[in-house]
XYZ file of C-alpha atoms in Angstrom:
143
model
C 21.209 -7.735 -6.090
C 18.463 -7.387 -3.662
C 14.907 -6.487 -5.005
C 12.822 -3.532 -4.036
C 10.992 -3.165 -0.628
C 7.343 -2.746 -1.250
C 5.361 -0.845 1.481
C 1.548 -1.175 1.420
C -0.478 1.551 3.031
C -4.088 2.435 3.383
C -4.584 6.134 2.759
C -7.988 5.974 4.495
C -6.245 5.466 7.794
C -4.924 9.022 7.874
C -1.513 9.380 9.427
C -1.673 5.833 10.975
C 0.719 4.443 8.350
C 3.502 6.995 8.905
C 5.324 4.565 11.108
C 4.839 1.678 8.503
C 6.528 3.891 5.801
C 9.321 4.826 8.202
C 10.004 1.186 9.011
C 9.946 0.186 5.288
C 12.370 3.027 4.492
C 14.624 1.846 7.364
C 14.606 -1.756 6.107
C 15.208 -0.676 2.465
C 18.142 1.487 3.627
C 19.893 -1.591 5.224
C 20.466 -3.111 1.695
C 20.299 0.149 -0.307
C 17.083 -1.200 -1.920
C 14.512 0.703 -3.847
C 11.439 1.598 -1.799
C 7.967 1.444 -3.502
C 4.868 2.487 -1.577
C 1.482 1.336 -2.819
C -2.007 2.409 -1.965
C -5.004 0.698 -3.385
C -8.385 2.151 -4.010
C -11.541 0.189 -4.502
C -12.978 -0.374 -8.025
C -16.581 0.819 -8.020
C -16.826 0.993 -11.740
C -17.500 -2.626 -12.433
C -20.240 -3.199 -9.841
C -23.884 -2.185 -9.699
C -22.739 0.729 -7.401
C -20.696 2.177 -10.222
C -23.780 3.279 -12.027
C -24.298 5.953 -9.211
C -20.991 7.660 -10.026
C -19.949 10.120 -12.760
C -17.896 8.740 -15.609
C -14.808 10.632 -14.410
C -15.329 9.569 -10.786
C -12.471 6.894 -11.037
C -9.953 9.350 -12.417
C -10.824 11.762 -9.630
C -10.371 9.006 -7.070
C -6.889 8.189 -8.535
C -5.862 11.879 -8.462
C -7.059 12.244 -4.932
C -5.366 8.979 -3.821
C -2.088 10.160 -5.533
C -2.188 13.354 -3.524
C -2.954 11.555 -0.238
C -0.193 9.037 -0.831
C 2.288 11.775 -1.601
C 1.412 13.682 1.368
C 1.537 10.631 3.648
C 5.112 9.729 2.272
C 6.113 13.324 2.686
C 5.106 13.279 6.455
C 6.998 9.978 6.960
C 10.302 10.745 5.201
C 12.648 13.457 4.487
C 12.497 15.202 1.148
C 15.713 13.539 0.136
C 14.360 10.050 1.000
C 11.047 10.901 -0.697
C 12.722 11.685 -4.052
C 13.871 8.141 -4.364
C 10.454 6.501 -3.427
C 8.159 5.256 -6.219
C 4.590 6.061 -5.337
C 2.101 3.604 -6.851
C -1.819 3.870 -6.822
C -3.696 0.807 -7.929
C -7.310 -0.053 -8.256
C -8.871 -3.265 -7.087
C -8.608 -5.566 -4.106
C -5.777 -4.476 -1.861
C -4.231 -7.915 -1.309
C -4.391 -8.815 -4.918
C -2.753 -5.664 -6.186
C -0.006 -5.648 -3.492
C 0.897 -9.295 -4.195
C 0.718 -8.672 -7.988
C 3.112 -5.635 -7.713
C 5.433 -7.573 -5.418
C 5.627 -10.255 -7.973
C 6.075 -7.878 -10.906
C 8.914 -5.903 -9.297
C 10.451 -9.085 -7.695
C 10.119 -7.553 -4.360
C 12.590 -8.889 -1.622
C 10.277 -7.779 1.117
C 6.680 -6.411 1.573
C 5.987 -4.233 4.557
C 2.403 -3.856 5.790
C 0.633 -2.576 8.851
C -1.517 -4.704 11.169
C -4.729 -2.584 11.004
C -8.523 -3.135 11.505
C -7.987 -6.190 13.468
C -10.733 -8.125 15.219
C -10.852 -11.377 16.967
C -11.448 -13.359 13.955
C -8.129 -12.116 12.510
C -6.132 -12.431 15.761
C -4.733 -8.899 15.569
C -3.800 -9.061 11.957
C -6.137 -7.243 9.419
C -7.628 -9.300 6.635
C -5.495 -7.762 3.829
C -2.250 -8.059 5.748
C -3.085 -11.750 6.653
C -3.702 -12.598 2.976
C -0.512 -10.872 1.989
C 1.363 -12.806 4.711
C -0.040 -16.058 3.585
C 0.359 -15.804 -0.177
C 3.433 -13.607 -0.615
C 6.484 -15.182 -2.426
C 8.919 -13.103 -0.419
C 9.297 -12.154 3.297
C 6.607 -10.036 4.784
C 7.284 -7.658 7.739
C 4.244 -6.676 9.728
C 4.253 -3.340 11.560
C 2.175 -3.243 14.690
């Protein structure tokens, strides 16, 4: 049996990741695999910056992220496809959370977008590059 396909998106990119979700769904459908979509929000609570936010700020961020993620997946996929997708919101460093979840669910494939590239990254964003380098499964990069 093939493991799930994990699709990592950045909800701060607006609709830029619609095509990434669509490609991940297409690849998952090839093997009738489960599709999980993850969005990672930063953790401000443990830093000095965290003192400037209210105690419930993190919970509010998670709720907002869940809404943005749900809206993004809804834009990308049909209602029938979306019913089967697991939406995951995590807090921390994006590449660490994506790699951690990929390992936990024994993903067969991770799908990421190549965003926020600069010359130092040679057209691959820093989180995507780290995921490609350290993933234990195949990684598909959507340009």
